[in-house]
XYZ file of C-alpha atoms in Angstrom:
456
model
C 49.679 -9.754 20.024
C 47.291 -9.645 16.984
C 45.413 -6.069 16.858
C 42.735 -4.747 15.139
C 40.431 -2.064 15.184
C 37.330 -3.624 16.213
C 36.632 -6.398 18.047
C 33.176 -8.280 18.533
C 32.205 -10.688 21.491
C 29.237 -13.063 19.633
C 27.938 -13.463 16.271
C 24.753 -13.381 16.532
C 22.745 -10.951 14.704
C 23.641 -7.684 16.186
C 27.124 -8.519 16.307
C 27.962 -9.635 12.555
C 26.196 -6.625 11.354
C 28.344 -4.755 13.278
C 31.088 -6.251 11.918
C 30.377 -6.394 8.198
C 29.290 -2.910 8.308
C 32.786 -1.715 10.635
C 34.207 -3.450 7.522
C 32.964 -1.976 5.152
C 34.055 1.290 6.253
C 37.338 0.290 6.354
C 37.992 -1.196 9.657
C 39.919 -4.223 10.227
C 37.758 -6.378 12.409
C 37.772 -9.854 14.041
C 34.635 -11.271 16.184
C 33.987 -14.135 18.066
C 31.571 -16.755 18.936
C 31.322 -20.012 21.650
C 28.649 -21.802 19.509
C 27.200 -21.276 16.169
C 27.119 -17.825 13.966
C 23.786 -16.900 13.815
C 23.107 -16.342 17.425
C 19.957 -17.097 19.241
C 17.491 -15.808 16.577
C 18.986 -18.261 13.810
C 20.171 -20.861 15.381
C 17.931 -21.439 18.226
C 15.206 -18.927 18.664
C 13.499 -16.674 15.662
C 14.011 -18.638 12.610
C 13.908 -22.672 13.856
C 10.927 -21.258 15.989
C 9.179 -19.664 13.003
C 9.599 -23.055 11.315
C 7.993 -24.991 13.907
C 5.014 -22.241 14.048
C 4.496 -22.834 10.204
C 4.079 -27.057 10.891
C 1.559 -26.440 13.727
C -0.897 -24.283 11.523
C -1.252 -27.256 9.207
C -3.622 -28.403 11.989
C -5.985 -26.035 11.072
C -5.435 -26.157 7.659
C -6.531 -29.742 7.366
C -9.730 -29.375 9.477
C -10.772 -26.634 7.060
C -9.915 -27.751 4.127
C -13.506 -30.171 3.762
C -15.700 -27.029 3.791
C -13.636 -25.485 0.958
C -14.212 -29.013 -1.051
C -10.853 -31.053 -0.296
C -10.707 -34.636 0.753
C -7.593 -34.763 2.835
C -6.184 -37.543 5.108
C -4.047 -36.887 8.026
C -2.234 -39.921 9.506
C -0.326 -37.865 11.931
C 2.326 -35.905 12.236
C 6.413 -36.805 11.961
C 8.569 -35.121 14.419
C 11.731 -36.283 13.750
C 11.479 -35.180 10.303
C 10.274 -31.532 10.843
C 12.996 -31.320 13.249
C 15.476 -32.375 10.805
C 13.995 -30.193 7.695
C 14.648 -27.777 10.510
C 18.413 -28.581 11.265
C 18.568 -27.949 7.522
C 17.962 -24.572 7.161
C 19.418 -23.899 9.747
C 23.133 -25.683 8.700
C 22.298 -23.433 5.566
C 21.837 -20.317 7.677
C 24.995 -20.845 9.566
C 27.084 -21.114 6.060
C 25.053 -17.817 4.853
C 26.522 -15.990 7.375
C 29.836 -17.462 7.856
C 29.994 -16.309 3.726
C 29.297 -13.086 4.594
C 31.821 -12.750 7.156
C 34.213 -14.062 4.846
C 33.260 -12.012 2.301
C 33.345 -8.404 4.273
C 37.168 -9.643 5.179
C 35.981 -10.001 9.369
C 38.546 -12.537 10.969
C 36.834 -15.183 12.870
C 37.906 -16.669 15.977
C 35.706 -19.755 17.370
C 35.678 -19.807 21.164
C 33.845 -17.398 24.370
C 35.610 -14.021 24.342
C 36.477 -12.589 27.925
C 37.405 -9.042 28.584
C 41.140 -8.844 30.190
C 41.289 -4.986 30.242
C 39.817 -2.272 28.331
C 41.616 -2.940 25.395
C 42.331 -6.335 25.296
C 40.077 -9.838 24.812
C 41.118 -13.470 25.350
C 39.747 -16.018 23.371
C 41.044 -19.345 24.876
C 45.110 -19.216 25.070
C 44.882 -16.066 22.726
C 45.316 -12.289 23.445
C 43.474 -10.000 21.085
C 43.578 -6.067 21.287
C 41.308 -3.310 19.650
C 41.203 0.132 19.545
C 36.810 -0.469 20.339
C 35.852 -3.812 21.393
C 31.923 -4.284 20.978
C 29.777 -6.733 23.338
C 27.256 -8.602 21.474
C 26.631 -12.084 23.537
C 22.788 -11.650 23.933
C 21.008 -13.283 26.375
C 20.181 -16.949 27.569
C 16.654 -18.261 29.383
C 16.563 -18.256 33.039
C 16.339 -21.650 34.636
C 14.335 -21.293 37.901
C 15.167 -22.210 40.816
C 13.141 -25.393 42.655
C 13.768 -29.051 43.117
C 14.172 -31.237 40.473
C 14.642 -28.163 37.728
C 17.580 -29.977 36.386
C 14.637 -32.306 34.876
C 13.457 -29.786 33.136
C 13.697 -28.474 29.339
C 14.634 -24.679 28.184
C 13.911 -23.219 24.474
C 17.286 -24.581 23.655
C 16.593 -27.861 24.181
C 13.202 -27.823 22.371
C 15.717 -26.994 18.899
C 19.001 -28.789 19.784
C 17.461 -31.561 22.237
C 14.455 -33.142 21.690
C 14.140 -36.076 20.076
C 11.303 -37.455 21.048
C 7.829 -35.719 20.723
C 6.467 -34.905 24.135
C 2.386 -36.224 23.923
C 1.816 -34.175 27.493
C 3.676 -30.668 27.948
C 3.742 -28.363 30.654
C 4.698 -24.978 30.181
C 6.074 -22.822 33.308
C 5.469 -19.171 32.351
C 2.945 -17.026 30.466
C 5.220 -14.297 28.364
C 5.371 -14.850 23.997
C 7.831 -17.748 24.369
C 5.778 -19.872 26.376
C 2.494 -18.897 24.485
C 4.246 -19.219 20.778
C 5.536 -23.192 22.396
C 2.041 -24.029 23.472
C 1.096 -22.878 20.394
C 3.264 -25.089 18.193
C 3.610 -28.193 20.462
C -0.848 -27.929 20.860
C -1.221 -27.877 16.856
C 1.525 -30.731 16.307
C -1.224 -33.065 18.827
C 0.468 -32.430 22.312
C -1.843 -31.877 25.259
C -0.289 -28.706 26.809
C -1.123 -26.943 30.027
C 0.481 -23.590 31.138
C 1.679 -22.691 34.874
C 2.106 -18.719 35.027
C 2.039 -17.042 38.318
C -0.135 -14.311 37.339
C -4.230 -13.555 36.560
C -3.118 -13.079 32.576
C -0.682 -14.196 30.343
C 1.593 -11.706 28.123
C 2.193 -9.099 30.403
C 3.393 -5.959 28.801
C 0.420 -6.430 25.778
C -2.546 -4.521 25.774
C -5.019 -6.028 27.925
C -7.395 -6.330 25.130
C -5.280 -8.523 22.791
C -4.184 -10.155 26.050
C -7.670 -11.393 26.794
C -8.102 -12.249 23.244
C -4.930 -14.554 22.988
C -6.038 -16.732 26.282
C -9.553 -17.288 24.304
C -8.046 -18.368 21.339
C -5.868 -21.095 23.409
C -8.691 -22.045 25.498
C -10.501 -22.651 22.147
C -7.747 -25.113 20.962
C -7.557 -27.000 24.211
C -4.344 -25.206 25.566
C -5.164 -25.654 29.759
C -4.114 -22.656 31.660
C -2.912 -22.730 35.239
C -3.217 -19.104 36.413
C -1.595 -17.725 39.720
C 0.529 -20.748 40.425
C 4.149 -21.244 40.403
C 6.277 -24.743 39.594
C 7.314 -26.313 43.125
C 8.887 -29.102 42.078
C 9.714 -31.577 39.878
C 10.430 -35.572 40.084
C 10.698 -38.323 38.210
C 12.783 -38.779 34.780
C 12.570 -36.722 31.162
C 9.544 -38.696 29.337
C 7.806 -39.454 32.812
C 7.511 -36.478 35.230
C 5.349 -35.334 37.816
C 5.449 -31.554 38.165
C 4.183 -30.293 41.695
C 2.335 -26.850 42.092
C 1.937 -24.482 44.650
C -1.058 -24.979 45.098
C -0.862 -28.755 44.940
C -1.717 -29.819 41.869
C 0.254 -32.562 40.271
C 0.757 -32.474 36.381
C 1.745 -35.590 34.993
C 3.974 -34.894 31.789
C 6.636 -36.198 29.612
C 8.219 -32.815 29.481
C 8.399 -29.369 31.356
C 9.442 -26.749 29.709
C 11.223 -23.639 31.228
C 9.791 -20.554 29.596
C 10.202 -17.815 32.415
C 12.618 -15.297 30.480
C 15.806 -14.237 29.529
C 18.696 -12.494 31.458
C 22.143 -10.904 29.516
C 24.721 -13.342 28.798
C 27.419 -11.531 31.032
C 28.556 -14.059 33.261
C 32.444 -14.793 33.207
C 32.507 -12.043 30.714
C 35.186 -10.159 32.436
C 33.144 -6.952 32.624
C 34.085 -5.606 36.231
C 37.594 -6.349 35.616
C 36.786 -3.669 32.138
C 35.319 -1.586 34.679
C 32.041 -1.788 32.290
C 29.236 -0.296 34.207
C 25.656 -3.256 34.347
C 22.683 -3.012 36.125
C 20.095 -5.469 37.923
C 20.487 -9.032 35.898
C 23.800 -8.786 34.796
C 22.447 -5.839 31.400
C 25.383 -3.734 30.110
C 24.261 -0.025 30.799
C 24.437 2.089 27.201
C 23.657 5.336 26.277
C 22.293 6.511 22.949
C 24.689 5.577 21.322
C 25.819 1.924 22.384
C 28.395 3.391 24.584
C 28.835 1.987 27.897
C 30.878 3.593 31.389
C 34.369 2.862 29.224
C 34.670 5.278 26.035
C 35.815 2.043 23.653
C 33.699 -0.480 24.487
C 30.445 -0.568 23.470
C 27.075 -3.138 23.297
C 24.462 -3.810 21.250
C 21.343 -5.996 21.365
C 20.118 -8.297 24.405
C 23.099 -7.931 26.605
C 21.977 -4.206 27.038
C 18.570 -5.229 27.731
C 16.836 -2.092 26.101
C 14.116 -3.691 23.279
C 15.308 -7.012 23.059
C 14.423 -8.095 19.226
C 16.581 -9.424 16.831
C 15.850 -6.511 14.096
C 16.378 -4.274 16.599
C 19.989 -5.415 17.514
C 20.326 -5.333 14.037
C 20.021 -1.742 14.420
C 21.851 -0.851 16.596
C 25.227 -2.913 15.816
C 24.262 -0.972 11.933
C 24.017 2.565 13.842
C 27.044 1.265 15.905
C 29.115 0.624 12.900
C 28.640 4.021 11.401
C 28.885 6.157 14.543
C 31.898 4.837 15.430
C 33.715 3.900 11.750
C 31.511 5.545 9.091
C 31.814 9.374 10.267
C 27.759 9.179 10.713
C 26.843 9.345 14.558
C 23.687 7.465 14.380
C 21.889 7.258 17.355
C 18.801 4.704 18.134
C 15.518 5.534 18.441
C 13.762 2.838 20.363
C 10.211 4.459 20.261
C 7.461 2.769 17.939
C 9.412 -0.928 17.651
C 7.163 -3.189 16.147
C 6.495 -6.730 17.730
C 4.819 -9.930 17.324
C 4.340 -13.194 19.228
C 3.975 -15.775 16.367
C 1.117 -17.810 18.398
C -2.220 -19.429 16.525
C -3.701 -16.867 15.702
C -0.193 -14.564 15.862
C -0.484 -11.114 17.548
C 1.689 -7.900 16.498
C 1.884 -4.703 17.829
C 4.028 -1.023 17.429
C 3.473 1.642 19.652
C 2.557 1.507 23.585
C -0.700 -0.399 24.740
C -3.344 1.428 26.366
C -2.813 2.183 29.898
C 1.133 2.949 28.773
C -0.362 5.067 26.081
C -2.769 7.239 28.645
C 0.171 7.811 30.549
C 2.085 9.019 28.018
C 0.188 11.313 26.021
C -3.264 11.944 28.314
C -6.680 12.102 26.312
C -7.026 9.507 23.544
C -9.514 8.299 20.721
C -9.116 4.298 21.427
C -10.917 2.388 18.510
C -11.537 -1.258 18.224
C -13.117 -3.847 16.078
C -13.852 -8.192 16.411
C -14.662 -10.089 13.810
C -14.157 -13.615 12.277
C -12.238 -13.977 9.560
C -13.702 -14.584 6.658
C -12.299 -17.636 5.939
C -14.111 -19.088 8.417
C -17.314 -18.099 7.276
C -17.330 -21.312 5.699
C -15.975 -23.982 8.376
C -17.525 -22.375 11.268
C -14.207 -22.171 13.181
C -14.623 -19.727 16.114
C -11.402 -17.776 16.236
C -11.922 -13.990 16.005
C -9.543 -10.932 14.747
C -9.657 -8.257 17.190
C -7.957 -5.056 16.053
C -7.120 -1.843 18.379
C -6.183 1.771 17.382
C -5.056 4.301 19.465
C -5.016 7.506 19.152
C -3.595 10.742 20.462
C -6.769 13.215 21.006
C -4.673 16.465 21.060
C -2.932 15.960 17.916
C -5.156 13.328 15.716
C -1.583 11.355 15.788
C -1.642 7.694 15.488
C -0.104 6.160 18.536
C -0.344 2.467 18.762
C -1.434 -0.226 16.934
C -1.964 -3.908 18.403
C -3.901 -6.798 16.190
C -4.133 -10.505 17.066
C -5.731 -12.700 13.663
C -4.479 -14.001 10.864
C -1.455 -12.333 9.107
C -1.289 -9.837 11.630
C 2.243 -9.490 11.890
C 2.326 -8.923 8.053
C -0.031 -6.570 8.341
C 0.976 -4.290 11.459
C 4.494 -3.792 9.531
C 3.368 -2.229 6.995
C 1.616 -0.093 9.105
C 4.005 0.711 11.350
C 5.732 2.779 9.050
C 2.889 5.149 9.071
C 2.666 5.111 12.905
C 6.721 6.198 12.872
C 6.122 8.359 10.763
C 3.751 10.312 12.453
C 0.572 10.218 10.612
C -3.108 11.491 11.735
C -5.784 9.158 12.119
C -7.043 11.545 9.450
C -4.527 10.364 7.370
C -5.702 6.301 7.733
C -9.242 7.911 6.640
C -8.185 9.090 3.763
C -6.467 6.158 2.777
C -8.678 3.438 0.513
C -8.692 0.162 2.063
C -8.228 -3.258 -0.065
C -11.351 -5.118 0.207
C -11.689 -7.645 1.542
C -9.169 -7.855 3.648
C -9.034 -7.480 7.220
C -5.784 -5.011 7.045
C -8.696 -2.880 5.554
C -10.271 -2.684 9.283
C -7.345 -0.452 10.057
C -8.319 2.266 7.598
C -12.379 1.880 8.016
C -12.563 2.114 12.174
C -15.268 4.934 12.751
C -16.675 4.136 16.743
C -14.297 4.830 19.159
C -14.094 5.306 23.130
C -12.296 8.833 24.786
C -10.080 8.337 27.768
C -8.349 10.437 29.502
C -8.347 12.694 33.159
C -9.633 15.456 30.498
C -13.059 13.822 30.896
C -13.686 13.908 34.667
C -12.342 18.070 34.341
């Protein structure tokens, strides 16, 4: 039986940095994967979505490029070929990181791993055993359940399977991926309506940027269906008829599944393991990345702590050394940085406002709208709306959240300063770059106090 002393289920991100690090510390290491290395965020989620998101904005570009003097022509817009500059990149992507494998001396084996004890995976016909196996298999979207969902499309499908360019799209669900995909599919010409079963899409984000976001998709003709679910579907892929619950029918070519995500723990052999999980299949972790047996650990979306890619990143890094570098590296998941990569793109770090209140009482909230100044000169509505909270008691800089242009650029720069723990007296003191609209962040002066302080 081959043996090693680590051994990772999935190469996606979390899990090949894991790996390569393990590596170089000396381990001798072997991971596995059922599809492509890469994972979900380079094969068919971060990256190929990102690359989409950059062809929609051209929409905008070319409306606005006559005030600023240019004489441009748009004939349309080719699918096919955007989806295979896409397929491109991401062939190159999957070589990058099969090199880097190669080159930190990890053993691959291609096929699903499955836990047969504690020590001990099976990849197909072979047995593999390490002294600390890691789980790194992510997560996959959740596929409703109603008639006719077989009909329907997930994120997946939209990279790997869809060849032809849907002119009407419906969208069940309101979190980032279904506002990011009416985002792209609305700027490549699609007429898009959403179906989410609450009053306002994106739970989770402040309410303000919230708001913000469903204005700016109402201004570019994205239709949104609120309090209704999906109750069925009929018909055939390019032709459907989507029936709501409250009995509207949407005729569409596609409908596309965009409800969440759930761990990718199924057939994983984790009860035989004796691996502890909790509600939706997530493997339960401490700290650490340790789960209920002392040599197996997880990283990333199977634990379903913060489920970004640079955050399993992280943690299969902090893994690595803990466990093979003689550093014990635990993970601090407060002030993670975010952004939904809609038009225009939001991005936030720290907790939103009602999270925020709870947390830490009294605050100094502070908040400025504008429009951009780029469209000072085409008239184009869309407005930047930036929000800064702060903690009253200690002047600390809690929580940022921005939705305009660059915003996600922007906020991670200063999210360092928010982990960091600097005053709002700090931001004052810094000189802003004018103009710019990061300078907002360091020029805010009104603000509101909230806080049960007040009614005492």
């Amino acid at each position: 039986m081959e043996r090693y002393d680590l051994f990772v289920i999935g190469a996606g991100s979390g899990g090949v940095r894991a790996a390569r690090i393990a590596a170089s510390h000396g381990a001798r290491v072997a991971i596995c994967e059922e599809s492509r290395v890469g994972g979900t965020c380079v094969i068919r989620g971060c990256v190929p979505k990102k690359l989409l998101s950059y062809g929609a904005h051209f929409h905008d570009d070319f409306e606005d490029a006559a005030a600023y003097g240019w004489d441009v022509e748009v004939r349309g817009h080719d699918w096919p070929a955007l989806i295979a500059a896409k397929n491109r990149e991401i062939d190159r992507l999957n070589g990058v990181y099969l090199r880097l494998l190669g080159e930190a001396g990890v053993r691959l084996y291609e096929g699903r791993g499955c836990l047969v004890d504690a020590a001990t995976v099976a990849v197909g016909e072979r047995r593999i055993q390490a002294e600390k196996i890691l789980i790194a298999t992510g997560g996959r979207p959740v596929r409703p359940a109603f008639p006719g969902n077989d009909l329907a499309i997930i994120s997946d499908d939209v990279f790997e399977n869809l060849n032809e360019f849907p002119r009407h799209l419906a969208i069940y669900g309101g979190g980032y991926i279904a506002v990011e995909f009416a985002g792209i599919f609305r700027g490549l010409g699609a007429e898009v309506t959403m179906v989410y079963r609450r009053d306002l899409i994106l739970r989770g984000f402040d309410e303000a940027i919230r708001r913000q976001a469903e204005i700016e998709l109402n201004r570019r003709g994205v239709r949104i269906v609120h309090n209704a679910t999906v109750a069925g579907a009929a018909g055939r892929r390019g032709a459907l008829e989507v029936t709501l619950d409250n009995g509207e029918v949407l005729a569409v070519n596609e409908l596309l599944l965009a409800t969440g995500r759930n761990p990718h723990t199924r057939n994983l052999g984790l009860e035989t393991a004796g691996v502890e999980t909790a509600a939706g299949g997530a493997v339960v972790v401490d700290e650490y990345s340790r789960t209920s047996v002392p040599q197996i650990h997880a990283v990333g979306d199977v634990t379903d702590r913060v489920n970004l890619t640079p955050v399993a990143i992280h943690e299969g890094h902090a893994f690595a050394d803990t466990e093979f570098g003689g550093r014990p590296r635990p993970v601090d998941h407060r002030f993670v940085p975010s952004a939904v990569f809609c038009n225009p793109p939001i991005a936030s770090v720290g907790p939103e406002q009602e999270a925020a209140l709870e947390r830490y009482g009294r605050l100094r909230v502070y908040q400025s709208r504008f429009r951009p100044l780029k469209y000072t000169l085409t008239g184009r509505e869309e407005q930047t709306l930036i929000k800064l909270i702060v903690e009253d008691a200690t002047d600390r800089v809690v929580g940022l959240h921005m939705i305009g242009r660059d915003a996600p650029e922007i906020v991670q720069g200063f999210a360092v300063a928010i982990k960091a723990g600097l005053t709002k007296t700090d931001f004052d003191a810094t000189i802003g770059i004018h103009p710019t609209a990061a300078e907002e962040i360091v020029t805010l002066r009104t603000f509101e106090v909230l806080g049960d302080e007040l009614e005492k």
